[in-house]
Coordinates of C-alpha atoms in Angstrom, one line a residue:
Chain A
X1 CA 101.9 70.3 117.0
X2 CA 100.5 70.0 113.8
X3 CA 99.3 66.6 111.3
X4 CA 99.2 66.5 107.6
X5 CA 95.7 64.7 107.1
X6 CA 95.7 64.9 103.5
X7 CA 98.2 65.7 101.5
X8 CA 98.3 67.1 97.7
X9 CA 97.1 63.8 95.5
X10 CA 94.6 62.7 98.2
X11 CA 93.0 66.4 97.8
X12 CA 93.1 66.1 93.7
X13 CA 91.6 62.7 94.9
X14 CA 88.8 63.3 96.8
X15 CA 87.5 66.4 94.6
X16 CA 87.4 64.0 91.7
X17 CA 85.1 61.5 93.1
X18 CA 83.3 64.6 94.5
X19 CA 83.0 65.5 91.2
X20 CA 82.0 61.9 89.9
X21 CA 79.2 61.7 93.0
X22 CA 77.9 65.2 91.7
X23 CA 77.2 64.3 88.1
X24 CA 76.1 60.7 89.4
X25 CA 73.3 62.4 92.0
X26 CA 72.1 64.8 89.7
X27 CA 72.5 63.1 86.6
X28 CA 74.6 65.2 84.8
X29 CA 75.6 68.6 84.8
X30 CA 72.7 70.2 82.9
X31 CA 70.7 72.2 86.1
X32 CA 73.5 72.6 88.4
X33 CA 75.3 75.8 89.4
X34 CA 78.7 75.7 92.1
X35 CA 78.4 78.5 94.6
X36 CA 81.7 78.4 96.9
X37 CA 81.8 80.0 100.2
X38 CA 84.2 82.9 100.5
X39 CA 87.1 82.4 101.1
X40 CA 87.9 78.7 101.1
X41 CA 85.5 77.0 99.3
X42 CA 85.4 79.5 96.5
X43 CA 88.6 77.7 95.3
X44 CA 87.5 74.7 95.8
X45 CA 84.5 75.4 93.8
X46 CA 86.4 76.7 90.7
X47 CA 88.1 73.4 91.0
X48 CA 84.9 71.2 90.8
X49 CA 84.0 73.3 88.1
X50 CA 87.3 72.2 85.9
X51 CA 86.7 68.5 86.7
X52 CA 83.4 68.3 85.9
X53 CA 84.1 70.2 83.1
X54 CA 86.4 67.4 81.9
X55 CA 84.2 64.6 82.9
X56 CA 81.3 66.1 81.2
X57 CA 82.5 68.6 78.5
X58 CA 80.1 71.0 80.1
X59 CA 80.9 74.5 81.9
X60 CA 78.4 75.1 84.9
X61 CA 78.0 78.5 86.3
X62 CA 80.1 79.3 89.2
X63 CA 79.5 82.2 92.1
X64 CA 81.1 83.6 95.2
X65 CA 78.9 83.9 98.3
X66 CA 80.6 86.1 101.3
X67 CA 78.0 85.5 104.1
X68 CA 79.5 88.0 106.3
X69 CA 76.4 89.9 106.5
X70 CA 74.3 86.9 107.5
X71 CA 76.5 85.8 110.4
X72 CA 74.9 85.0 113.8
X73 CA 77.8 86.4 116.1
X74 CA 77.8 90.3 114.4
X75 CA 76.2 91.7 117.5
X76 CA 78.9 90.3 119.8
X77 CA 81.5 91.4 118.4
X78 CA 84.2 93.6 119.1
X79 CA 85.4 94.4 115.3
X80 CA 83.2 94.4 111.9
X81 CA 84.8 91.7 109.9
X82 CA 86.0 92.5 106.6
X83 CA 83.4 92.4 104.2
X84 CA 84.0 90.4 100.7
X85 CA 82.2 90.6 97.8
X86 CA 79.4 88.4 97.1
X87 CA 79.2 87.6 92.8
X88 CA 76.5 85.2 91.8
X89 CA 75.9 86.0 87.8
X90 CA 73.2 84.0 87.7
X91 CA 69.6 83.2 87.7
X92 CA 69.3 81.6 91.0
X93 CA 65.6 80.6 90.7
X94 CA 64.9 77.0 90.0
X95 CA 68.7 75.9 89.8
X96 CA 69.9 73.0 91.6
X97 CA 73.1 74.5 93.7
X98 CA 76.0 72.8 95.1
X99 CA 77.1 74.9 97.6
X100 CA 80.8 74.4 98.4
X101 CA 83.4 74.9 101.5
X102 CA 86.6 73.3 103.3
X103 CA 85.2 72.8 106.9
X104 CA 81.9 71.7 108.0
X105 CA 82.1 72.6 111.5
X106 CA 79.2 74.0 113.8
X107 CA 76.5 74.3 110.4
X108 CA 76.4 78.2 111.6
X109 CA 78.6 79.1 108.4
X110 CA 76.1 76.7 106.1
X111 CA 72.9 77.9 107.7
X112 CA 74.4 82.0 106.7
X113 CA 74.8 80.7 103.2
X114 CA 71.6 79.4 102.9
X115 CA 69.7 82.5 104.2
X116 CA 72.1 84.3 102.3
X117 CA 71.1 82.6 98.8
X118 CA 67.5 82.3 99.9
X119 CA 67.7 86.0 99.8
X120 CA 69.0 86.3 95.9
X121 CA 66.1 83.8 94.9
X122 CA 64.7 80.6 95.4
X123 CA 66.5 77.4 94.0
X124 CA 64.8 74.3 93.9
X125 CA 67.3 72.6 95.9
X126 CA 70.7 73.0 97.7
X127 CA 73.0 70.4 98.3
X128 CA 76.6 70.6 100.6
X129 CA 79.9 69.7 99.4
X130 CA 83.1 69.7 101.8
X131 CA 86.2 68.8 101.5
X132 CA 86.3 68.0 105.8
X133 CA 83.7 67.2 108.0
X134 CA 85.1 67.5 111.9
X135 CA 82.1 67.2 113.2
X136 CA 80.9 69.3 116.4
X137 CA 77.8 70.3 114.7
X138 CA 75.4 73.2 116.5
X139 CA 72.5 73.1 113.9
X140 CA 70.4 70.4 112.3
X141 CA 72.8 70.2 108.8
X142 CA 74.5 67.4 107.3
X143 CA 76.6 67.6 104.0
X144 CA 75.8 65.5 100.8
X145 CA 79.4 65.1 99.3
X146 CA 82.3 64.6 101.8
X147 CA 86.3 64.1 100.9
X148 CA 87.2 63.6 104.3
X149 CA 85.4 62.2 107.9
X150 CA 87.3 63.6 110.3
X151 CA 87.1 63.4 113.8
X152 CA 88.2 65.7 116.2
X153 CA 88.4 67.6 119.6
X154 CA 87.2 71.1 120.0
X155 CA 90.3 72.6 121.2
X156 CA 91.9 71.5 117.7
X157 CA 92.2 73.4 114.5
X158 CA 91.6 72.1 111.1
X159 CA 93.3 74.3 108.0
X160 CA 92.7 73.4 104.6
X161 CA 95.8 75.2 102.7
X162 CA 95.4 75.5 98.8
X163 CA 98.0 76.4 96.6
X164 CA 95.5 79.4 95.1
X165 CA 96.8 81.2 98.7
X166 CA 100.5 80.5 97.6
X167 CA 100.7 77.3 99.7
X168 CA 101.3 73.5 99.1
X169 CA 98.0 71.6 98.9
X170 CA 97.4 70.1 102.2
X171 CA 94.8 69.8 105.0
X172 CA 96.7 70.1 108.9
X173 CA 95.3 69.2 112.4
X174 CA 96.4 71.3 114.9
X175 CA 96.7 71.1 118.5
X176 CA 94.7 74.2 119.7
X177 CA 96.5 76.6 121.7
X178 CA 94.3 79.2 120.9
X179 CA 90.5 79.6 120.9
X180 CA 89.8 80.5 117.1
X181 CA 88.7 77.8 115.0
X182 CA 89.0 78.2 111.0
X183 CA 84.9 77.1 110.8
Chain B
X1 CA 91.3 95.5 110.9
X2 CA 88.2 97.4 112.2
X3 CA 87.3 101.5 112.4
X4 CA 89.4 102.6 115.6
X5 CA 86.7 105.1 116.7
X6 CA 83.3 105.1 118.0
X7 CA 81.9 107.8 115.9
X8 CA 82.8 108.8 112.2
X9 CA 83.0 113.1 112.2
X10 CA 85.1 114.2 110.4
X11 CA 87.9 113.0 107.7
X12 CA 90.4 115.2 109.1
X13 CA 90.7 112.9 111.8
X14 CA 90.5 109.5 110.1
X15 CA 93.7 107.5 108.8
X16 CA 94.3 106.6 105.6
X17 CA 93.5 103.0 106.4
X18 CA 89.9 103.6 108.1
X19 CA 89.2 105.8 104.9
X20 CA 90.4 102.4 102.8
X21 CA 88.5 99.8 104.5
X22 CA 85.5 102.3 104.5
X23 CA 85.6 102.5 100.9
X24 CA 86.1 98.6 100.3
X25 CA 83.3 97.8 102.6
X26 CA 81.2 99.7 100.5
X27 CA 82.0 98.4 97.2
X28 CA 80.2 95.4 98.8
X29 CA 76.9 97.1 99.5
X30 CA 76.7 97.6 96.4
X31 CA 76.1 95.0 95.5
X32 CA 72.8 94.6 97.6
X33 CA 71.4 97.1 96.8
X34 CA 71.3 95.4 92.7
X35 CA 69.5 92.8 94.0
X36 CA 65.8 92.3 94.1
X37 CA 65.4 91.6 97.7
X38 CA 67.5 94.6 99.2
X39 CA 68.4 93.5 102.3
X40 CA 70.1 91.9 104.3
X41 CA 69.9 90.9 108.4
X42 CA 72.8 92.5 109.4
X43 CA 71.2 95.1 111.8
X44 CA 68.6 93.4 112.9
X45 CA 67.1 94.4 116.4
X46 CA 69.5 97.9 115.9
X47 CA 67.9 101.5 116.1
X48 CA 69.4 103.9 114.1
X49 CA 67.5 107.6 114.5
X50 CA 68.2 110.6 112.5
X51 CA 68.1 113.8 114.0
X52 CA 68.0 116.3 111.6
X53 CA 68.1 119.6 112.6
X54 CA 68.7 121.3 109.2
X55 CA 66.2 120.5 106.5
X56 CA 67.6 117.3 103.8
X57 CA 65.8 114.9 101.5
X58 CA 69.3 113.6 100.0
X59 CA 71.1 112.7 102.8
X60 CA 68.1 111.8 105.1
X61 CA 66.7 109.9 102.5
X62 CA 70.1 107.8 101.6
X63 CA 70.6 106.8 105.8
X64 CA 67.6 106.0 105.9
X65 CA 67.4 103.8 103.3
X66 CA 70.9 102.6 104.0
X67 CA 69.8 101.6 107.6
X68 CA 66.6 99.9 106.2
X69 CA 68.4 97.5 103.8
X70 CA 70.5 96.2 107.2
X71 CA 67.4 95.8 108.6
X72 CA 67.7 98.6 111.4
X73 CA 64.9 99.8 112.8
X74 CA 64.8 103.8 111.7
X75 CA 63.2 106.9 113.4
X76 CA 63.5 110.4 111.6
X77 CA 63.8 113.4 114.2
X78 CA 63.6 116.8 112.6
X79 CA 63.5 120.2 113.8
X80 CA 60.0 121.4 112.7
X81 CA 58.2 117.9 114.7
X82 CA 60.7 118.0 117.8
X83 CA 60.8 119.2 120.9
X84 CA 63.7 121.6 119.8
X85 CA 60.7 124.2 119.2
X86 CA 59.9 123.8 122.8
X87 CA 63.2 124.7 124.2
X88 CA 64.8 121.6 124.4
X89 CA 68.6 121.6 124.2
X90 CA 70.7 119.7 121.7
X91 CA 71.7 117.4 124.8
X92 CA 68.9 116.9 126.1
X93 CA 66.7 115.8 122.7
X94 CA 69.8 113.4 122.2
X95 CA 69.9 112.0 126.0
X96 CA 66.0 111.0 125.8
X97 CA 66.7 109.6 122.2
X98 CA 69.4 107.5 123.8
X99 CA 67.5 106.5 127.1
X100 CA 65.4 104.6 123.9
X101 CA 68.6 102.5 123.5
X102 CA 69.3 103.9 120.5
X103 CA 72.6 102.0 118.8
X104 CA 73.4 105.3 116.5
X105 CA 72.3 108.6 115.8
X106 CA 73.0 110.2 112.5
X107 CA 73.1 114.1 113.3
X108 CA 72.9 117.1 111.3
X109 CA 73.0 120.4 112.6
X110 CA 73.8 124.0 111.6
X111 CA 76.6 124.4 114.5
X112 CA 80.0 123.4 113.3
X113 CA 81.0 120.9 116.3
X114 CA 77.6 120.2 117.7
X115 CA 78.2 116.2 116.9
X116 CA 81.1 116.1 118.6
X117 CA 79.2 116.9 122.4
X118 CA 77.1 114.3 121.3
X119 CA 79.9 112.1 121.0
X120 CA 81.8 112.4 124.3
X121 CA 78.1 112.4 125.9
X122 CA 76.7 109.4 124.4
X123 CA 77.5 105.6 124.7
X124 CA 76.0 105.1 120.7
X125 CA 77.5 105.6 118.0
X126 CA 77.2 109.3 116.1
X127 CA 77.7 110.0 112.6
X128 CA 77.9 113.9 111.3
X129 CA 75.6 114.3 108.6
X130 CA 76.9 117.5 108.2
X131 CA 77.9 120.2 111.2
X132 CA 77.4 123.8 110.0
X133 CA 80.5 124.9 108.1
X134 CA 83.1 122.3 109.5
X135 CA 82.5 118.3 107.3
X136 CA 80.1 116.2 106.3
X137 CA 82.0 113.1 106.0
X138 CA 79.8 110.8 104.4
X139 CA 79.3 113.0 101.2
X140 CA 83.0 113.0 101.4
X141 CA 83.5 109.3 100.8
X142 CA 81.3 108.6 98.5
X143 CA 82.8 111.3 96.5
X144 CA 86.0 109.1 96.7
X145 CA 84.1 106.0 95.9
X146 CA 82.7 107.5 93.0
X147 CA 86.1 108.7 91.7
X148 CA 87.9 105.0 93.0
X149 CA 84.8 103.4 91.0
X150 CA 85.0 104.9 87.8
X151 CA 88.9 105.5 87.4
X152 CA 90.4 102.7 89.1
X153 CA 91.9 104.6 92.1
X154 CA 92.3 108.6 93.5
X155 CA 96.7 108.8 93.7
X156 CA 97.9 111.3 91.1
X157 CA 94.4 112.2 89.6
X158 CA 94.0 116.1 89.6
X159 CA 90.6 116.9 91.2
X160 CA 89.3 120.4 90.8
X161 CA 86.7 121.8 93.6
X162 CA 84.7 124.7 91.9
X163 CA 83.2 127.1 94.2
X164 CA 81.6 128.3 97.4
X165 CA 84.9 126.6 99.5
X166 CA 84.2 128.7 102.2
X167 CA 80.7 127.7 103.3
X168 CA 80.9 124.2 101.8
X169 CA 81.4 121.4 104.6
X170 CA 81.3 119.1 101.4
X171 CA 84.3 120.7 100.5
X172 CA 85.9 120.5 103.2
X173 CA 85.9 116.7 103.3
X174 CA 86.3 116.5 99.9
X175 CA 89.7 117.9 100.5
X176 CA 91.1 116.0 103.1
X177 CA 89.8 112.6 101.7
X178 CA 91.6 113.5 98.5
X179 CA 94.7 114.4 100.1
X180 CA 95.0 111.4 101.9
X181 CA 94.5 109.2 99.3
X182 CA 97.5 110.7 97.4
X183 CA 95.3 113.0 94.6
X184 CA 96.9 116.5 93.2
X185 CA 93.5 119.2 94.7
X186 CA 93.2 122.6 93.2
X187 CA 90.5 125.1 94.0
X188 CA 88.9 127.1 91.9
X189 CA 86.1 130.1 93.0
X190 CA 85.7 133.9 93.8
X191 CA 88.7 135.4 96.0
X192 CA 85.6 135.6 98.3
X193 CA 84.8 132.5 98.8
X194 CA 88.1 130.4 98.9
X195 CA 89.2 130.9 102.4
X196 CA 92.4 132.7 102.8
X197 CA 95.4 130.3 104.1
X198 CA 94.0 127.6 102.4
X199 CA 97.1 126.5 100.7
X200 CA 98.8 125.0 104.1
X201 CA 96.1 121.7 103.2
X202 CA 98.1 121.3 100.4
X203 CA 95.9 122.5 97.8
X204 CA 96.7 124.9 94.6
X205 CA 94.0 128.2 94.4
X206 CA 93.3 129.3 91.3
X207 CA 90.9 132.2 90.5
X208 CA 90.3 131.6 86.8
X209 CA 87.8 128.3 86.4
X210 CA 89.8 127.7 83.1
X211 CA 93.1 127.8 84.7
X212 CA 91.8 125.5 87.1
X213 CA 90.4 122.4 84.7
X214 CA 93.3 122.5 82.1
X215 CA 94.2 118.7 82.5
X216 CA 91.6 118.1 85.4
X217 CA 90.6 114.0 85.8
X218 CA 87.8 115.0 88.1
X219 CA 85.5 118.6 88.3
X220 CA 83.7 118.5 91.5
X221 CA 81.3 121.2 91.8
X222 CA 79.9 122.8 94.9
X223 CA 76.3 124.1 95.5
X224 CA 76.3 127.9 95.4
X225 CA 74.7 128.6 98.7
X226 CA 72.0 130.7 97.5
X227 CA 70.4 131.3 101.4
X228 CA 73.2 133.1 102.0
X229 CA 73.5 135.1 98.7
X230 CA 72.4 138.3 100.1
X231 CA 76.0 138.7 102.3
X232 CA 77.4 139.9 99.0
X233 CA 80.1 136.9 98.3
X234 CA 79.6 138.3 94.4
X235 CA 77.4 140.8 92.8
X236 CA 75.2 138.8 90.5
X237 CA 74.4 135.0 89.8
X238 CA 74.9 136.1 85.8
X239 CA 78.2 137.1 86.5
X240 CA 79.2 133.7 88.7
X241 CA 78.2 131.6 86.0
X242 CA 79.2 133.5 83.4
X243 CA 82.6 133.3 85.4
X244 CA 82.3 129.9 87.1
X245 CA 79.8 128.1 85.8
X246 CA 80.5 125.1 84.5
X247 CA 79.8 124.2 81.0
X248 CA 80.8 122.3 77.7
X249 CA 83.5 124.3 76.1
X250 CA 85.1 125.0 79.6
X251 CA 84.4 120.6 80.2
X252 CA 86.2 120.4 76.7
X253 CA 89.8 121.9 78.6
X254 CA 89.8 118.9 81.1
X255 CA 91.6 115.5 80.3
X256 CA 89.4 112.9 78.7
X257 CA 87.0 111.0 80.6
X258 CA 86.9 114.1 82.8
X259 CA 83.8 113.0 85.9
X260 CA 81.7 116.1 86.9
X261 CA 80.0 115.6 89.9
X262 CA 78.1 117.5 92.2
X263 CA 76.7 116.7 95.7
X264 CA 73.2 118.0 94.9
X265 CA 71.0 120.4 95.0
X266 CA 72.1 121.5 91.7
X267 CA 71.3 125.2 90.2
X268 CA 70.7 124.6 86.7
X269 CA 72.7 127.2 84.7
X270 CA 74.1 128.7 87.7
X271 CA 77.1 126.0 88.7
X272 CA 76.4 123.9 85.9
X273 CA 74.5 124.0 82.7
X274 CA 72.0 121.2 81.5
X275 CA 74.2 120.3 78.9
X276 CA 76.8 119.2 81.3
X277 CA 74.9 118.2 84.6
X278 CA 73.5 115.5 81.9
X279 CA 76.0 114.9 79.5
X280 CA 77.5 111.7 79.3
X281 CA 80.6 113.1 81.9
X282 CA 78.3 113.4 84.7
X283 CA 78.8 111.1 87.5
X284 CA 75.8 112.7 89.9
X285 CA 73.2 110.3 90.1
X286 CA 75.7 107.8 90.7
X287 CA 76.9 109.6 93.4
X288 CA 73.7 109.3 94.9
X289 CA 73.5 105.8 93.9
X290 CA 76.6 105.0 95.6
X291 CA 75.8 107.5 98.7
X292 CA 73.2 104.3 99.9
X293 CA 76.2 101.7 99.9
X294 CA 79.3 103.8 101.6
X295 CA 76.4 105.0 104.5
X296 CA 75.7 101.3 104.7
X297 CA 79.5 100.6 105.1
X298 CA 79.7 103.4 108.0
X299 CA 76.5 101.7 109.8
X300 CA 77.6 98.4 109.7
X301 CA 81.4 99.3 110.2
X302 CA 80.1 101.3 113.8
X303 CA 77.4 98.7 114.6
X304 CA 80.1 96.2 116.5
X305 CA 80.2 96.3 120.2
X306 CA 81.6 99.4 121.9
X307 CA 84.9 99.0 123.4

């Protein structure tokens, strides 16, 4: 069984004012840099970057963090996962990043991604944007932009599909049948 | 999809695939090893111990360093400060090394085969560093990350192996990576020293160097193994590189943007003159560059729990 929870326009939607609560929180776009979580939120990111970029007029930098290496299940598993690439261009030290993904789930993903930038230098601040936040957290972490509040039960699934992947923009609620949880 | 083994020995034995996601794991590493904190918490709380039983710097050196950036914890065993020199067997050393809970041991060893007792014997994971005249598997994928890095991919490319083929475990692996990733091998090196029967790999033998490189994409040169120079392979070292040594107007018959590369220790003016070994067509100090990442790749690609 599966639920559309947002569908193409209430996506566009909800990263716009994500952009507009950026630029409002930080006052413009002059010290932030987007980092998007491989692989979802590294779309998302790139499509932060484009709004703000027509709010404002102004590019800001934008990176790829894979935090494969940082996860906190690697010694329990059966398989290595597939390592992706990790590209951050920039200067890391003293920036103001937005780091961006689809789900906020447990916080392990987010607490990787900070150890993982920590490790490439030391920003003066790091703030969360998502585009869902199911709840279910396992670690002290909130996130500072949200599009969507979404409550759900463990044994659900949520999938953010983006039409970068070759799908129609939409997030889905599934009914879980299996274990494996996108985040 | 994950390594479908326990151990990595030999290419031989390895798919295409495994060779693949080897190679793309690698690419990365890399990455960490640019930046200015390099490491990452991978392999924390795992013990990775080379044995070494046949002196190295380059290899030891590049596990070691490749285990340390995971954040392994890393013990060198060599022959000289073991209890080899007290009559302890191969077996044995590695049992007590493992009773440790070692997670994997990196061996090299001057028996062709020896890491493959240690792998039925052992629960951790073994990686051949190089086993007497048989492979030494790591040295043969970062030769094809090296080539994948700098031309884009390895089908089709004509790679030519120049030398001792016969002793060279390099070689060896060297040849079946290549040939499983699609690229046209010829050999090139004295009657004595290209093994006889060769061909059914799939390779082409050529005698004359300059036959060898005409239209070559990628020259990889073997050390001339000058401990065993007194068997009588050839007469002189003049006359191998005055017949096989590598240099610029032989260079100047290969395709453009012809990679030399050698795996190190080079003989200046014997394989290779100075001209070429540091001419802007030499790839080997990025092979060594990239040897850190791909032994990285391996380490955390066997690191996962054992099936």
């Amino acid at each position: 069984m599966e639920r559309v929870i947002l569908n193409s326009v209430e996506i566009y939607r909800a990263l716009t004012r994500i952009a507009h609560e950026i630029l409002e929180k930080n006052k413009g776009s002059k010290e932030i840099v987007l980092v998007g979580i491989r692989t979802g939120g590294v779309y998302l990111a790139q499509r932060l970057v484009k709004k703000i970029q027509e709010i404002e007029g102004e590019s800001v930098p934008i990176g790829e963090l894979d935090i494969t290496l940082y996860r906190d299940d690697l010694a329990h598993r059966k398989e290595s996962p597939v390592l992706k690439k990790t590209h951050i261009p920039f200067d890391l030290n003293d920036r103001k990043i937005i780091l961006v993904d689809d789900v906020l789930y447990t916080g392990r993903t987010i607490r990787a991604a900070m150890d993982g930038l920590m490790d490439l230098g030391r920003p003066r601040q790091i703030q969360l944007a998502v585009l869902i936040d199911r709840g279910h957290r396992e670690l002290p972490i909130r996130a500072d932009y949200v599009g969507k509040n979404l409550p759900t039960a463990t044994d659900e699934k949520v999938e953010v599909l983006l039409e970068e992947t070759g799908e129609e923009d939409r997030v889905v609620l599934k009914k879980g049948t299996d274990k494996e949880s996108t985040s | 999809m994950g390594l479908k083994r326990k151990d990595v020995l030999a290419l031989a034995e390895m798919e295409k695939e495994e060779i693949e996601l080897i190679l793309q794991t690698a690419e990365s590493f890399k990455e960490v090893s640019t930046r200015e904190i390099k490491k990452v918490p991978t392999l924390r709380g795992k013990t990775v111990v080379n044995l070494f039983f046949e002196a190295s710097t380059r290899t030891r050196t590049s596990f070691e360093l490749a285990a340390k950036r995971l954040s392994a914890d890393v013990i060198n065993i060599s022959t000289s400060s073991s209890s080899v020199v007290k009559g302890e067997t191969l077996l044995d050393t590695a049992r007590n090394i493992e009773a440790m809970q070692s997670d994997i041991i990196i061996l090299r060893h001057s028996s062709s085969g020896a890491p493959y007792i240690l792998a039925r014997a052992l629960r951790s994971a073994v990686i051949n560093a190089g086993d007497g005249a048989h492979e030494h598997p790591s040295q043969g994928l970062l030769d094809l990350f090296t080539i994948k890095e700098k031309k884009g991919g390895i089908a089709g490319l004509k790679v030519v192996i120049v030398g001792d083929v016969l002793h060279s475990r390099v070689a060896h692996s060297d040849i079946h990576g290549l040939k499983k990733l699609g690229a046209d091998v010829h050999l090139a090196g004295p009657p004595t020293m290209i093994p006889l029967g060769i061909e059914q790999w799939g390779v082409k033998v050529h005698y004359r160097l300059e036959e060898a490189i005409a239209g070559a994409d990628v020259i990889i040169l073997l050390r001339l193994q000058l401990e065993r120079q007194g068997k009588g392979y050839f007469p002189t070292l003049r006359e191998y590189a005055r017949l096989y040594g590598l240099d610029g107007k032989r260079v100047a018959r290969a395709n453009d943007g012809v990679l030399v590369m050698h795996p190190g220790p080079i003989n200046r003016g014997v394989e290779v003159t100075s001209e070429v070994a540091d001419g802007l067509s030499s790839v080997i100090l990025e092979q060594v560059t990239n040897g850190v990442a791909v032994r990285m790749a391996l380490l955390y690609l066997l690191s996962g729990e054992k099936p």
